[in-house]
mmCIF file of C-alpha atoms in Angstrom:
data_model
loop_
_atom_site.group_PDB
_atom_site.id
_atom_site.type_symbol
_atom_site.label_atom_id
_atom_site.label_comp_id
_atom_site.label_asym_id
_atom_site.label_seq_id
_atom_site.Cartn_x
_atom_site.Cartn_y
_atom_site.Cartn_z
ATOM 1 C CA MET A 15 80.371 101.604 97.041
ATOM 2 C CA LEU A 16 82.869 102.206 93.969
ATOM 3 C CA THR A 17 84.054 105.632 95.242
ATOM 4 C CA ASN A 18 84.881 105.347 98.605
ATOM 5 C CA LYS A 19 88.663 104.458 99.756
ATOM 6 C CA GLY A 20 87.651 102.603 102.940
ATOM 7 C CA ILE A 21 87.531 98.817 103.304
ATOM 8 C CA ASP A 22 84.197 97.813 101.709
ATOM 9 C CA THR A 23 85.207 100.307 98.798
ATOM 10 C CA LEU A 24 84.498 97.531 95.688
ATOM 11 C CA HIS A 25 87.223 97.539 92.705
ATOM 12 C CA PRO A 26 85.690 95.663 89.410
ATOM 13 C CA ASP A 27 87.123 95.631 86.017
ATOM 14 C CA PHE A 28 84.829 97.212 83.791
ATOM 15 C CA VAL A 29 81.202 98.834 84.801
ATOM 16 C CA VAL A 30 79.015 99.488 82.637
ATOM 17 C CA HIS A 31 76.623 103.000 83.559
ATOM 18 C CA GLY A 32 73.440 104.228 82.534
ATOM 19 C CA THR A 33 73.220 106.611 80.217
ATOM 20 C CA ARG A 34 74.373 110.494 81.802
ATOM 21 C CA ASN A 35 73.721 109.245 85.491
ATOM 22 C CA ALA A 36 77.250 107.332 87.017
ATOM 23 C CA THR A 37 74.992 106.558 89.538
ATOM 24 C CA ASP A 38 73.151 103.913 87.529
ATOM 25 C CA VAL A 39 75.421 100.524 87.256
ATOM 26 C CA GLN A 40 73.722 98.335 84.987
ATOM 27 C CA CYS A 41 76.161 95.941 84.566
ATOM 28 C CA VAL A 42 79.460 94.482 86.510
ATOM 29 C CA TYR A 43 82.409 92.174 85.194
ATOM 30 C CA GLU A 44 86.032 90.960 86.677
ATOM 31 C CA PHE A 45 88.495 89.943 84.749
ATOM 32 C CA LYS A 46 90.140 86.990 86.039
ATOM 33 C CA PHE A 47 93.604 85.579 84.439
ATOM 34 C CA PRO A 48 94.615 83.307 87.338
ATOM 35 C CA CYS A 49 98.196 82.352 87.460
ATOM 36 C CA LEU A 50 98.184 79.282 90.004
ATOM 37 C CA SER A 51 96.924 75.638 87.262
ATOM 38 C CA ALA A 52 94.926 74.730 90.123
ATOM 39 C CA GLN A 53 92.182 77.736 89.117
ATOM 40 C CA LYS A 54 93.493 78.759 85.239
ATOM 41 C CA LEU A 55 90.008 75.983 84.026
ATOM 42 C CA ASP A 56 88.125 77.312 86.615
ATOM 43 C CA PRO A 57 88.728 80.433 88.330
ATOM 44 C CA ARG A 58 84.802 80.325 90.199
ATOM 45 C CA LYS A 59 86.962 77.745 92.531
ATOM 46 C CA SER A 60 88.577 80.677 93.834
ATOM 47 C CA SER A 61 86.955 81.670 97.199
ATOM 48 C CA VAL A 62 87.613 85.568 96.515
ATOM 49 C CA ALA A 63 86.007 84.887 93.281
ATOM 50 C CA GLU A 64 82.504 84.071 94.268
ATOM 51 C CA ALA A 65 82.815 86.879 97.072
ATOM 52 C CA GLN A 66 83.872 89.544 94.525
ATOM 53 C CA LEU A 67 81.165 88.558 92.044
ATOM 54 C CA LYS A 68 78.534 88.325 95.423
ATOM 55 C CA ALA A 69 79.770 92.092 96.565
ATOM 56 C CA TYR A 70 78.873 93.184 92.978
ATOM 57 C CA GLN A 71 75.933 91.808 92.429
ATOM 58 C CA GLU A 72 74.472 94.167 95.238
ATOM 59 C CA LEU A 73 76.014 97.330 92.972
ATOM 60 C CA THR A 74 72.855 95.977 89.647
ATOM 61 C CA LYS A 75 70.138 94.096 89.412
ATOM 62 C CA ARG A 76 69.372 94.391 86.226
ATOM 63 C CA CYS A 77 72.195 91.668 85.004
ATOM 64 C CA PRO A 78 74.272 88.891 86.557
ATOM 65 C CA ALA A 79 77.445 90.521 87.949
ATOM 66 C CA ALA A 80 80.363 88.301 85.774
ATOM 67 C CA LEU A 81 83.275 87.067 86.100
ATOM 68 C CA ILE A 82 85.675 86.942 82.624
ATOM 69 C CA SER A 83 88.631 84.495 82.455
ATOM 70 C CA PRO A 84 90.192 82.705 79.764
ATOM 71 C CA ALA A 85 87.723 79.803 80.834
ATOM 72 C CA GLY A 86 84.501 82.009 79.648
ATOM 73 C CA LEU A 87 82.101 83.907 81.095
ATOM 74 C CA PHE A 88 80.674 82.644 84.561
ATOM 75 C CA GLN A 89 77.533 85.194 85.803
ATOM 76 C CA TYR A 90 76.918 85.307 89.913
ATOM 77 C CA GLY A 91 74.073 82.991 90.175
ATOM 78 C CA ILE A 92 73.619 81.298 87.057
ATOM 79 C CA PRO A 93 75.452 77.422 86.762
#
């Protein structure tokens, strides 16, 4: 749920909605610019990032949820 303020509320950085329909989530993007050197090259190694993408994917079936970082674009379920 994007609008609830409860513990399970999702906070993606960028959401593409359908025309004139805020409940029609088309694509979800998360921006990651990690400061830790171990995660700079591949922020997907963070268990938090993987869990976020998995949760965001539940919002849409139109395109894979994606993580955007200096290392590139990583889509959920696509290696």
